[in-house]
Amino acid sequence: QVSGGDDEIQQLQKALLDYLDENTEIDASLVFSRKFYVAQWFRDTTMETEKAIKSQKDEDSSEGTHHAKDVETTGQIMHRAESRKKF
């Protein structure tokens, strides 16, 4: 049971990792699966961050000026990415 919110995905990921960790004695291939998911989520976070920052830069160049709001948004993107990577 997962409650709604921003960290819903992380709760689901944690549940999956816990399940895989608990069942590694039954099936040794689950160790590989667990490492694969962690690496995939890390990769996905990196790619999402790169796309978001590129999109911010494209918006900045099309407007011709740099706005403080865009800097905040980029900072938020980076903060969210770092918290996901630490998780």
Coordinates of C-alpha atoms in Angstrom, one line a residue:
Q1 CA 0.0 0.0 0.0
V2 CA 1.6 3.3 -1.1
S3 CA 0.2 6.7 -0.3
G4 CA 0.2 9.4 -2.9
G5 CA 2.9 12.1 -3.1
D6 CA 6.1 13.1 -4.8
D7 CA 8.0 10.2 -3.4
E8 CA 5.6 7.5 -4.5
I9 CA 8.0 6.2 -7.1
Q10 CA 10.8 6.0 -4.5
Q11 CA 8.5 4.1 -2.1
L12 CA 7.7 1.6 -4.9
Q13 CA 11.4 1.3 -5.8
K14 CA 12.3 0.7 -2.1
A15 CA 9.6 -2.0 -1.9
L16 CA 11.0 -3.7 -5.0
L17 CA 14.5 -3.6 -3.7
D18 CA 13.5 -4.9 -0.3
Y19 CA 11.6 -7.8 -1.9
L20 CA 14.6 -8.6 -4.1
D21 CA 16.9 -8.4 -1.2
E22 CA 14.8 -10.7 1.0
N23 CA 14.5 -13.4 -1.7
T24 CA 18.1 -13.6 -2.8
E25 CA 18.6 -16.8 -0.8
I26 CA 15.8 -18.5 -2.9
D27 CA 17.1 -17.3 -6.3
A28 CA 20.7 -16.0 -6.7
S29 CA 19.8 -14.2 -9.9
L30 CA 17.8 -11.7 -7.9
V31 CA 21.1 -10.1 -6.8
F32 CA 21.8 -9.3 -10.5
S33 CA 18.2 -8.0 -10.9
R34 CA 18.6 -5.7 -7.9
K35 CA 21.8 -4.3 -9.2
F36 CA 20.3 -3.9 -12.6
Y37 CA 17.3 -1.9 -11.3
V38 CA 19.5 0.4 -9.3
A39 CA 21.8 1.1 -12.3
Q40 CA 18.8 1.6 -14.6
W41 CA 17.1 4.0 -12.2
F42 CA 20.4 5.9 -11.8
R43 CA 20.8 6.1 -15.6
D44 CA 17.1 7.2 -16.0
T45 CA 17.6 10.0 -13.5
T46 CA 20.8 11.2 -15.3
M47 CA 19.0 11.2 -18.7
E48 CA 15.9 13.0 -17.3
T49 CA 18.2 15.6 -15.8
E50 CA 20.1 16.1 -19.0
K51 CA 16.9 16.5 -21.0
A52 CA 15.4 18.9 -18.6
I53 CA 18.5 21.1 -18.5
K54 CA 18.8 21.0 -22.3
S55 CA 15.1 22.0 -22.5
Q56 CA 15.8 24.9 -20.1
K57 CA 18.8 26.0 -22.3
D58 CA 16.7 25.8 -25.4
E59 CA 14.0 28.0 -23.8
D60 CA 16.7 30.5 -22.7
S61 CA 18.3 30.8 -26.2
S62 CA 14.9 31.2 -27.9
E63 CA 13.9 34.0 -25.5
G64 CA 17.3 35.7 -25.8
T65 CA 17.4 36.5 -22.1
H66 CA 18.1 34.6 -18.9
H67 CA 15.4 34.7 -16.2
A68 CA 15.8 34.0 -12.5
K69 CA 12.8 31.7 -12.7
D70 CA 14.7 29.5 -15.1
V71 CA 17.7 29.3 -12.7
E72 CA 15.4 28.2 -9.9
T73 CA 13.9 25.6 -12.1
T74 CA 17.3 24.3 -13.1
G75 CA 18.3 24.3 -9.5
Q76 CA 15.2 22.3 -8.6
I77 CA 16.0 19.8 -11.4
M78 CA 19.5 19.3 -10.1
H79 CA 18.3 19.0 -6.5
R80 CA 15.7 16.4 -7.4
A81 CA 18.3 14.4 -9.4
E82 CA 20.8 14.4 -6.6
S83 CA 18.2 13.2 -4.1
R84 CA 17.2 10.4 -6.4
K85 CA 20.8 9.4 -6.9
K86 CA 21.5 9.4 -3.2
F87 CA 18.4 7.2 -2.7

